[in-house]
Coordinates of C-alpha atoms and ligand atoms in Angstrom, one line a residue:
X861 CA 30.5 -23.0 -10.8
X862 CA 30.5 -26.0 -8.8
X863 CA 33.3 -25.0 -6.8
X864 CA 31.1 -22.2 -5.1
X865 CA 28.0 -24.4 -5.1
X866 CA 24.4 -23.6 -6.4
X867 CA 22.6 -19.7 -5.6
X868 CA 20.0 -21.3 -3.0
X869 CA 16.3 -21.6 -4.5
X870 CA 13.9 -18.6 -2.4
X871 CA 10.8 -20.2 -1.7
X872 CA 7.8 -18.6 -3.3
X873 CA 3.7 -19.4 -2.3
X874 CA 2.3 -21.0 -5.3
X875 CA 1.0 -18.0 -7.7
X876 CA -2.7 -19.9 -7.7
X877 CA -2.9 -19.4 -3.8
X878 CA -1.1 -16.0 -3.6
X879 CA -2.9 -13.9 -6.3
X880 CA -6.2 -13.9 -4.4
X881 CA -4.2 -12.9 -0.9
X882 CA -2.5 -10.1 0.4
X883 CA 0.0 -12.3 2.4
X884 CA 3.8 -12.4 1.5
X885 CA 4.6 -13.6 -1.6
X886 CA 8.1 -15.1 -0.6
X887 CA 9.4 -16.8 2.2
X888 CA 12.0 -16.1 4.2
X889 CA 15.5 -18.5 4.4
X890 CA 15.6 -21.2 7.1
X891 CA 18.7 -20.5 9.2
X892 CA 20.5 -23.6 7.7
X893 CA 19.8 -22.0 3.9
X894 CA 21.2 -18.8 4.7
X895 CA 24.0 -20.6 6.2
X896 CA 24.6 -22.4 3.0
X897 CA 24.0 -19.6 0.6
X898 CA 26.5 -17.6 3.0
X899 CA 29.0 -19.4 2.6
X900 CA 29.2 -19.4 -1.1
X901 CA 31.3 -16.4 -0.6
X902 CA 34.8 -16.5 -2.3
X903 CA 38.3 -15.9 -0.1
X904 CA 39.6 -14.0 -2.9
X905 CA 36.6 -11.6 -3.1
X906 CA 37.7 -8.2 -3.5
X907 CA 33.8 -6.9 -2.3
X908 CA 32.6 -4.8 -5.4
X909 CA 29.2 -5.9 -3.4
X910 CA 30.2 -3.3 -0.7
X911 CA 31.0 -0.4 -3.5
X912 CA 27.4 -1.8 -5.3
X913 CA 25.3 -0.8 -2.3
X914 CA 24.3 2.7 -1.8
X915 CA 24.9 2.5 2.0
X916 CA 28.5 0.4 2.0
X917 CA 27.5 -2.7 3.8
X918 CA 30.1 -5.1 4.6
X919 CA 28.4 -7.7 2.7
X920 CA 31.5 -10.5 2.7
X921 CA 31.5 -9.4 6.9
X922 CA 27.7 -10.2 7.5
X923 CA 27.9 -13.7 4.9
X924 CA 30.5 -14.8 6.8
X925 CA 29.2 -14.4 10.0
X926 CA 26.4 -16.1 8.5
X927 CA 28.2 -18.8 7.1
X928 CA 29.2 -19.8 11.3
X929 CA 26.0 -19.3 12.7
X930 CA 27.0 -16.3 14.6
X931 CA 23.5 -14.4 13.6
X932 CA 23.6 -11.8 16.2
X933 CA 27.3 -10.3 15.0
X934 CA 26.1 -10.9 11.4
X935 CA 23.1 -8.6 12.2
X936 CA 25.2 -6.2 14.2
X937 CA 27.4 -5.8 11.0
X938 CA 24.5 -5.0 8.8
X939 CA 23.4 -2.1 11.3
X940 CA 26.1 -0.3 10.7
X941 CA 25.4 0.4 7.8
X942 CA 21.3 -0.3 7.1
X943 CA 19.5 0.6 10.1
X944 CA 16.3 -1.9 8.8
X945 CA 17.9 -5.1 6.9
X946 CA 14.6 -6.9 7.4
X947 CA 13.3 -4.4 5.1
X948 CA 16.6 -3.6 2.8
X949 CA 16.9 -7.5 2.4
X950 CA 13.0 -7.4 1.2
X951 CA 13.0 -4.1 -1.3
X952 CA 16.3 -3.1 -2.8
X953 CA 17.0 -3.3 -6.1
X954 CA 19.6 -6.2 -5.1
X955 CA 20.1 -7.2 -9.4
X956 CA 21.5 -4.0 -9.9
X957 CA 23.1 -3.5 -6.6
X958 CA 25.3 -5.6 -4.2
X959 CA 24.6 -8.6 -6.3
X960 CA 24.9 -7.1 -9.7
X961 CA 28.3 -6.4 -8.2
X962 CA 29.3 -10.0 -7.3
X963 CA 32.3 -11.7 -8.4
X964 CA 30.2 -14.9 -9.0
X965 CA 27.4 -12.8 -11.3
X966 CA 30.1 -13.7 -13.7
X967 CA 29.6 -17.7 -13.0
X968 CA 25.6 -16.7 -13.6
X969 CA 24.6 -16.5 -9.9
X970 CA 25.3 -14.5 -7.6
X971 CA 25.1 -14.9 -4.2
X972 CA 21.5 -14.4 -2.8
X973 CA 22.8 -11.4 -0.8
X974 CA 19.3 -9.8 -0.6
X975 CA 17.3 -13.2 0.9
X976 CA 20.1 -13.8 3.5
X977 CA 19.8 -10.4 4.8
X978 CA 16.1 -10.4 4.8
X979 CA 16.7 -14.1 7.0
X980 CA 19.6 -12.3 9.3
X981 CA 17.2 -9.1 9.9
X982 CA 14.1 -11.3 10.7
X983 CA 16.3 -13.2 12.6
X984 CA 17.2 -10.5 15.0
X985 CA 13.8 -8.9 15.3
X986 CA 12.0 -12.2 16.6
X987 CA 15.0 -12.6 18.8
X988 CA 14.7 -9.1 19.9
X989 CA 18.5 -8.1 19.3
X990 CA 19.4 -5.1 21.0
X991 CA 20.7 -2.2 18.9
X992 CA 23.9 -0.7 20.7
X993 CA 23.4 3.2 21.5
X994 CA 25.5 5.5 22.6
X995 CA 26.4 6.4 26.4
X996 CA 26.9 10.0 26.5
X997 CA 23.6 12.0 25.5
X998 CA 24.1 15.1 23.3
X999 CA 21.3 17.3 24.9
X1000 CA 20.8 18.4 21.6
X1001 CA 17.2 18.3 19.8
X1002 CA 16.5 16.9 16.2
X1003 CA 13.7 16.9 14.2
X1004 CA 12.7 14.7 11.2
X1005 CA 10.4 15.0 9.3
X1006 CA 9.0 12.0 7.1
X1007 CA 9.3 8.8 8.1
X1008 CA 10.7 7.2 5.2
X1009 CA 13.6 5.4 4.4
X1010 CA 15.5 8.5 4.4
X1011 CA 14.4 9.9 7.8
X1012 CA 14.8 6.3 9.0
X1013 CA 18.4 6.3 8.7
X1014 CA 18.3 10.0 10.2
X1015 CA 16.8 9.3 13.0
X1016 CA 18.3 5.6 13.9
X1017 CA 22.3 6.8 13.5
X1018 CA 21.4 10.4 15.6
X1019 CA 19.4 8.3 18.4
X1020 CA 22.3 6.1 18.5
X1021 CA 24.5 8.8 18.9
X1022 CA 23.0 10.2 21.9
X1023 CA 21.1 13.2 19.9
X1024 CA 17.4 13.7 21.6
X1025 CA 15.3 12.9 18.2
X1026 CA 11.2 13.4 17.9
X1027 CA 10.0 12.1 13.8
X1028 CA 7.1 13.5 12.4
X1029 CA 4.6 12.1 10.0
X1030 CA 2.0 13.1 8.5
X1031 CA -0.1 9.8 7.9
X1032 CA -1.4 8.4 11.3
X1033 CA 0.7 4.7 10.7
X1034 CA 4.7 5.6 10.2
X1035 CA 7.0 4.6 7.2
X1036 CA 6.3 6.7 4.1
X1037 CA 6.3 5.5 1.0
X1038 CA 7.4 1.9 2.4
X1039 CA 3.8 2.1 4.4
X1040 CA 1.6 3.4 1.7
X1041 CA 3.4 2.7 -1.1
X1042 CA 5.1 -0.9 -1.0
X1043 CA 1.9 -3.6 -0.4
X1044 CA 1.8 -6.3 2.2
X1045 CA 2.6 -9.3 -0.1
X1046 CA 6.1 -7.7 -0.5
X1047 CA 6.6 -5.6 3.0
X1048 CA 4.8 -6.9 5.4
X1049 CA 3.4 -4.3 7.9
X1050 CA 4.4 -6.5 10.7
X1051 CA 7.6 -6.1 9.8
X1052 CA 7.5 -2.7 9.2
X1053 CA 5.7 -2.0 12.5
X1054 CA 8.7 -3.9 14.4
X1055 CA 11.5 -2.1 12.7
X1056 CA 9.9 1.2 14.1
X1057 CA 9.4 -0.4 17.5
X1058 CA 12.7 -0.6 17.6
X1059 CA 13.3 3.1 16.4
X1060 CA 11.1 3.9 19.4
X1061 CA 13.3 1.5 21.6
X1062 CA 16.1 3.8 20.8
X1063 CA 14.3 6.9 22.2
X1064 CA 13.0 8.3 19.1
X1065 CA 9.9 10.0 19.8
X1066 CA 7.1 9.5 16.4
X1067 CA 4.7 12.2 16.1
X1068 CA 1.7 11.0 13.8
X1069 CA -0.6 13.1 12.2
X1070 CA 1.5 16.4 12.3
X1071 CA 2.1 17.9 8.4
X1072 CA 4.7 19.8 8.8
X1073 CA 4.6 23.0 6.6
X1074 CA 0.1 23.5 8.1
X1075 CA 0.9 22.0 11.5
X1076 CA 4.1 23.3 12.3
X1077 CA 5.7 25.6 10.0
X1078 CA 10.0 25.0 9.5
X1079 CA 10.0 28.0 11.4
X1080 CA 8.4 27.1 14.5
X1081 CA 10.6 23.5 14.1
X1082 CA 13.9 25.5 13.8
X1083 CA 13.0 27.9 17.7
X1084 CA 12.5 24.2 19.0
X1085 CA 15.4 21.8 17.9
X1086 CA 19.3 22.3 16.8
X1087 CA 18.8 20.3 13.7
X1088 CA 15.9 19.9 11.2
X1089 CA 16.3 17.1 8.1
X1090 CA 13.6 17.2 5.5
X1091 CA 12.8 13.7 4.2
X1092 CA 9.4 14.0 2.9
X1093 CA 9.8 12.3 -0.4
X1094 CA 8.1 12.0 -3.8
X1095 CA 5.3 11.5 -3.7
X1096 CA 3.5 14.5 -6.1
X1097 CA 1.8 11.9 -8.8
X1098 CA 2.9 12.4 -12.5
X1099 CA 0.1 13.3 -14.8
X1100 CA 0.0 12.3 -18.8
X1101 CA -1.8 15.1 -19.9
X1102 CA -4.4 13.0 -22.0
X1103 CA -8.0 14.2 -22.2
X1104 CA -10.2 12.3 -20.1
X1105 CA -8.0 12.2 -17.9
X1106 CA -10.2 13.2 -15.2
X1107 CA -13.4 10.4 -15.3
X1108 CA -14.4 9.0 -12.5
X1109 CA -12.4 5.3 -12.5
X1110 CA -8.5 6.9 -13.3
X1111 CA -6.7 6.8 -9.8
X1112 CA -3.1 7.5 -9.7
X1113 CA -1.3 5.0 -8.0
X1114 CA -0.5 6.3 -5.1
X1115 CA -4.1 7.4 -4.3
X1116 CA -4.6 3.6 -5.1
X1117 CA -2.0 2.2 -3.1
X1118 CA -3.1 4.8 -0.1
X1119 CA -6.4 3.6 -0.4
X1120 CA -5.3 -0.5 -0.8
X1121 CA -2.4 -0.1 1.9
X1122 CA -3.2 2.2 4.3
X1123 CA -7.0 2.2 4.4
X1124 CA -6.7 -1.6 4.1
X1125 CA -9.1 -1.7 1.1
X1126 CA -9.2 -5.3 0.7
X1127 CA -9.8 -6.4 3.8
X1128 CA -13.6 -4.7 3.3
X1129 CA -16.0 -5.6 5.1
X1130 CA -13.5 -5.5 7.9
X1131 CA -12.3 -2.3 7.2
X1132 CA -15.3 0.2 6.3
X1133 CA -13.1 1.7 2.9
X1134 CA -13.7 -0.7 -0.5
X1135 CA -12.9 0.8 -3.5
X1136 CA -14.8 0.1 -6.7
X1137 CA -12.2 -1.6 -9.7
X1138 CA -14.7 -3.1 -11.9
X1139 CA -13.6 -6.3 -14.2
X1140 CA -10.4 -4.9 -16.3
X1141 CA -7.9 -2.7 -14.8
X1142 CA -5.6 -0.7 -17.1
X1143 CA -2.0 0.1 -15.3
X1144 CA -0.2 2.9 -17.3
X1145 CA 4.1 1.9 -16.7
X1146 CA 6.1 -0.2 -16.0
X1147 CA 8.1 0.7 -12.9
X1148 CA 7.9 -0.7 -9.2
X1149 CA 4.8 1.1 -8.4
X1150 CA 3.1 -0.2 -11.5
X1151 CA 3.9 -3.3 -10.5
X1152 CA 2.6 -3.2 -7.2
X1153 CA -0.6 -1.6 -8.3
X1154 CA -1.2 -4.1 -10.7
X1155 CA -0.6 -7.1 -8.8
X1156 CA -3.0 -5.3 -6.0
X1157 CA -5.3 -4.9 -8.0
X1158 CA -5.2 -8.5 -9.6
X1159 CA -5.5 -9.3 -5.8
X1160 CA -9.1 -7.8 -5.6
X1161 CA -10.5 -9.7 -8.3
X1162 CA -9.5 -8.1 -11.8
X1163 CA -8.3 -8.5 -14.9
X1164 CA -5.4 -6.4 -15.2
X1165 CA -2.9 -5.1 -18.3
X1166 CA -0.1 -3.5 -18.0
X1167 CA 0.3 -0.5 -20.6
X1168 CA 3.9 0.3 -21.2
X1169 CA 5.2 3.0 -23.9
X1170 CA 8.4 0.6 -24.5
X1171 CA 9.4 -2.4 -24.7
X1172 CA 9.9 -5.9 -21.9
X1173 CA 13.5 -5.1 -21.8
X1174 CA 13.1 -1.6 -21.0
X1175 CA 10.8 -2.2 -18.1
X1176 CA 11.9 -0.4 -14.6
X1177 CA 11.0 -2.6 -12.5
X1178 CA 12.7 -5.2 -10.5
X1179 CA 12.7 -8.4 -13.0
X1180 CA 11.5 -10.8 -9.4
X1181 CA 8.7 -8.1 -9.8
X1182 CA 8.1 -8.8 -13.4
X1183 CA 8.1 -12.3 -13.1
X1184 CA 6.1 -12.6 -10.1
X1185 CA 3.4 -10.6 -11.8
X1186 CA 3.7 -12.6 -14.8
X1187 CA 3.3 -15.6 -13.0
X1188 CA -0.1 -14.3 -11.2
X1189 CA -1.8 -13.4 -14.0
X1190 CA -1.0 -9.8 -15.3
X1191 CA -1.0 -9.4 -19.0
X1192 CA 1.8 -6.7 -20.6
X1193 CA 1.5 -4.4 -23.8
X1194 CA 3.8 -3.3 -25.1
X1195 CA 4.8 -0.1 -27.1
X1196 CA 1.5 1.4 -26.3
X1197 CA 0.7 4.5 -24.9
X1198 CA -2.9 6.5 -24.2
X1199 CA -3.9 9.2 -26.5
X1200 CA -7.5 9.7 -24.6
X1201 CA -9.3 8.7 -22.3
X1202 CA -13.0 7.5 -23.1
X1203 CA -16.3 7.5 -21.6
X1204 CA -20.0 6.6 -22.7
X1205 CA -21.7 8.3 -19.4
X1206 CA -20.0 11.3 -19.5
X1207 CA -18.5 10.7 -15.8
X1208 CA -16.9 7.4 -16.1
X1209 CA -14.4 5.8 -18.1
X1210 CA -15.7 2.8 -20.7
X1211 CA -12.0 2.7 -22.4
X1212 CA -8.7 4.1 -23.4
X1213 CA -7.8 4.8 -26.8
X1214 CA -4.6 3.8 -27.7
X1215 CA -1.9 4.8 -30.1
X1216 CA 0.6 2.1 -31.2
X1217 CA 4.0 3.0 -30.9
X1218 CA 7.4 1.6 -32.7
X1219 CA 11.0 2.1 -31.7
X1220 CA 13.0 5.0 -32.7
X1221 CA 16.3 6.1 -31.8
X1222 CA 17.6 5.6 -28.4
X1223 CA 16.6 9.0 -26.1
X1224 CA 19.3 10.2 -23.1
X1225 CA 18.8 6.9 -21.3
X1226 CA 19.5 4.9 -23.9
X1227 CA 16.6 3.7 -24.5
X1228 CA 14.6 3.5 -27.5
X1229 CA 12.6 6.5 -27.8
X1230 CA 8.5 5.3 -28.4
X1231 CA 7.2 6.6 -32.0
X1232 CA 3.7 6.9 -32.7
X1233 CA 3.1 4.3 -35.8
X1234 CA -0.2 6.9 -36.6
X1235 CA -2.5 4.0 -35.6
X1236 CA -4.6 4.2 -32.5
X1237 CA -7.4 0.9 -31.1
X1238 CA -9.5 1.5 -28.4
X1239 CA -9.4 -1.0 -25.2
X1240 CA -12.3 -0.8 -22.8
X1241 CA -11.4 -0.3 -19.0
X1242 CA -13.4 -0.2 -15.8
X1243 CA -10.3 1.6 -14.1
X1244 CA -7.3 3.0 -14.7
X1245 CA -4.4 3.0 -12.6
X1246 CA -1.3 5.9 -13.9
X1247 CA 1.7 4.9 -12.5
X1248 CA 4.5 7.0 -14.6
X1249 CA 6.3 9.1 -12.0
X1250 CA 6.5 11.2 -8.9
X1251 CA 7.5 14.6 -8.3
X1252 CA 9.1 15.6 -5.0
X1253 CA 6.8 17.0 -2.5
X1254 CA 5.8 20.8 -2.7
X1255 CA 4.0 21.3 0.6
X1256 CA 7.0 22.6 2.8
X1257 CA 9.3 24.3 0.1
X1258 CA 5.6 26.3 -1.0
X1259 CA 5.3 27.6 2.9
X1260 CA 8.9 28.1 3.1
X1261 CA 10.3 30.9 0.4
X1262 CA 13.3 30.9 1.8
X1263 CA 14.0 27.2 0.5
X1264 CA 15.6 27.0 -2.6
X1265 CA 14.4 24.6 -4.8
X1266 CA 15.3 24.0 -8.4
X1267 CA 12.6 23.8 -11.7
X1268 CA 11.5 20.2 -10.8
X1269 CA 10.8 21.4 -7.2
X1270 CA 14.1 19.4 -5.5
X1271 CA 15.2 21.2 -2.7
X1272 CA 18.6 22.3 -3.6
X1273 CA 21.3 20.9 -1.0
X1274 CA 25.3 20.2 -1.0
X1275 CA 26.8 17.3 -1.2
X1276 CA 25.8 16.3 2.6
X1277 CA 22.6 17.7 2.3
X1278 CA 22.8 21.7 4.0
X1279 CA 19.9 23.3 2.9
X1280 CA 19.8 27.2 1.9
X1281 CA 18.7 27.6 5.6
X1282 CA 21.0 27.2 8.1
X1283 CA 20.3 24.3 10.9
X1284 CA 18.1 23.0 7.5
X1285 CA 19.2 19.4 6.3
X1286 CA 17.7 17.6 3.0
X1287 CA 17.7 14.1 1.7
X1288 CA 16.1 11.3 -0.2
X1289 CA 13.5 11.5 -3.1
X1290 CA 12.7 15.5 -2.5
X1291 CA 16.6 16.4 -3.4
X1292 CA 16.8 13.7 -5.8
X1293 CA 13.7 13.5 -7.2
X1294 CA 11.6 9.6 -7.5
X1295 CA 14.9 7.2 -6.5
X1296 CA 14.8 3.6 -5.0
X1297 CA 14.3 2.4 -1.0
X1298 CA 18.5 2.3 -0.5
X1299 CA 19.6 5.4 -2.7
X1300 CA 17.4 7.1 0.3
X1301 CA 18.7 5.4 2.5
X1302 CA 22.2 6.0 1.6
X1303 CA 21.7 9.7 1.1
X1304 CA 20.0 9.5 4.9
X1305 CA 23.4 8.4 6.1
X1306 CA 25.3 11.2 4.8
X1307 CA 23.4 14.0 6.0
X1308 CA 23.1 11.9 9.5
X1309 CA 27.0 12.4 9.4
X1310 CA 26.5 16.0 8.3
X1311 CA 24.1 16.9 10.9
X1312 CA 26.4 15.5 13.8
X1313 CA 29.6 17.0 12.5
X1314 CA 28.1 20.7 12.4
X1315 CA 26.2 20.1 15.7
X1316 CA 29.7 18.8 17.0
X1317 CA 31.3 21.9 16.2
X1318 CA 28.5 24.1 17.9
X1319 CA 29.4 22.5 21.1
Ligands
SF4_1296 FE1 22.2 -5.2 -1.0 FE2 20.4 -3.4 -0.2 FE3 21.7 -5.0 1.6 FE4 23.0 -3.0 0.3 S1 21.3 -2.8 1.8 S2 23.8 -5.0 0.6 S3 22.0 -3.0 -1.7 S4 20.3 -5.7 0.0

């Protein structure tokens, strides 16, 4: 272990100070840490990093460049492959990705691959790096619509080929689910709104406010542009089908987030939208989003549990994320599960009764399957917050017959995204179904490719 050196430590705010802000919970590498950490990197590394991340960066390429300083080429390595690395280097799922991958997991510490390219993409935003693009223009029209990380990888490898591309979203700030979705103490919006300054730098033209599917229908897209890729995610909450499940106080979380991120909730009275939590919040899951509602919610002044039908070590979310949360305060438990919702008004809820739950036999995923033990407590709750799933987004495919989606409502593609409607591309969460930030991303790449090979061929 010594002779590759020590993972670098990534500064964090103390959890005292940070779990009554909304600022970033941790800081980014000083040029000479990511230097160091780069250069941890092995000569005989055969890159299974590379093979580990969903879009194929050249991580031992961008370390190195690291390692010597030379910022700007390490940055101009990392575009090749993610278009945002400010953000990737922020939100991927790095344990189980390029760093689960690395040679020196073995040794117990991989290199911090995530935290240097979070320090190389900040780097080359305040520095205002150029993106290359190409020369020759395409004269040919794209449209995508979402603005997630899907149609951010769309739009940013078309505009740099030369294709003529106009975005459109829905919400009036850009960014999808990495705007309403992912809070401010883990994605800054800062950062966020100069990643899509630099989309817009690259021609791309973002339409807010348009729903495609009521504004525009596919249709009327497909008489104006060559090309049309669908990224509009998953974002369809999951319901648990519990009764009470419709008292005043049970948000899901995306209507939470939305209301926290987007409509800036805790910044009241600055922003004219509060929203009412009470003194103990209930968050039903355990995945990313449960995470983030949680810890937002512990950020506006409650108590909050975390209800999870399993166990710690089956827990979906990022481990940082379960740890940071830990740290500020959320409580977790465990193998427990709603069986109703309560209320003594008759319009709010007072508490959730709960059934305790044991392990069983492992289920497809391997997982222990949660068994009812037959005995049920009830906890009292202000709010609730579900957080158990998404469904891909129905409004386009439910104007559009001609679509074809499958049962779960995932419009049904091939492998590089064609549609059942010709000059129609899909990608991301709504062929997939809920996935991570860089499965999106990488799936945005291929259909990117696919889009510019059939236009190609048009002539
Ligand atoms: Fe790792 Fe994500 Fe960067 Fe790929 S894009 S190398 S998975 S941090």
């Amino acid at each position: 272990m010594s002779k590759v050196g020590k993972r670098v430590q990534i500064r964090t705010r103390p959890p005292e100070e940070r779990r009554r802000d909304f600022n970033e919970v941790e800081l980014t590498l000083e040029p000479e840490e990511a230097m160091k950490e780069a250069s941890r990197d092995i000569k005989y590394c055969v890159a299974p990093c590379t093979r580990g991340c969903p879009v194929g960066v050249e991580v031992p390429k961008f370390l190195k460049l690291t390692a010597e300083g030379n910022f700007k080429e390490a940055y101009l390595t990392l575009i090749q492959r993610t278009p945002v690395p400010s953000i990737t280097g922020r939100v991927c799922q790095q344990e189980v990705q390029c760093e689960g991958s690395c040679v020196l997991r073995r040794a117990g510490e991989p290199i911090a691959v995530g935290a240097v390219e979070r320090f190389v993409g900040d780097w080359a935003l305040e520095n205002n790096i150029e993106v290359p693009v190409s020369a020759e223009k395409k004269h040919k029209r794209v449209a995508v619509v979402g603005s997630g990380p899907a149609g951010i990888v769309v739009a940013s490898d078309l505009a740099r080929l030369g294709y003529d591309v106009t975005m459109f979203e829905a919400y009036h700030v850009p960014g999808g689910v990495l705007a309403y979705g992912i809070p401010e103490f883990r994605l800054p919006k800062r950062i966020l709104n100069k990643e899509f300054d630099r989309l817009r730098s690259l021609g791309v033209d973002i339409q807010l406010g348009v729903v495609v599917g009521t504004t525009y229908t596919l249709k009327e897209l497909l008489q104006d542009y060559n090309a049309v890729f669908l990224g509009v995610g998953a974002g369809r909450p999951m319901f648990l089908n519990v009764p009470g499940e419709n008292y005043a106080g049970i948000y899901t979380a995306n209507e939470f987030l939305t209301r926290v991120n987007l409509m800036k909730a805790y910044m009241f009275p600055e922003y004219d939208t509060p929203i009412h939590l009470g003194k103990r919040v209930a968050v039903i899951g355990a995945g990313n989003t449960a995470m983030d509602a949680a810890r937002s919610a512990l950020r506006l002044g409650s108590e909050v549990y975390i209800v999870y039908r399993r166990g710690r070590q089956e827990m979906t979310a990022r481990a940082v994320e379960i740890e940071h949360a830990e740290e500020e305060g959320v409580k977790f438990m465990f193998w427990a599960a709603p069986a109703e919702f309560l209320s003594s008004d008759g319009t709010n809820v007072s508490a959730i009764r709960i059934m305790k739950l044991k392990p069983g036999e492992p289920d497809r995923s391997g997982r222990p399957r949660p068994v009812p033990t037959g005995e049920t407590f009830d906890f009292e709750v202000d709010t609730v917050i579900t957080a158990i799933g998404f469904y891909p987004n129905p409004l386009i495919p439910s104007h559009t017959p001609e679509l074809k989606v499958d049962e779960k409502g995932r419009v049904v593609v091939d492998m590089e995204g064609r549609t059942s409607i010709p000059g129609v591309y899909a990608g991301g969460d709504i062929v997939t179904g809920e996935s991570t930030v860089i499965e999106a991303m990488g799936w945005g790449r291929r259909v990117a490719r696919a889009i510019d090979h059939d236009l190609s061929l048009k002539g």
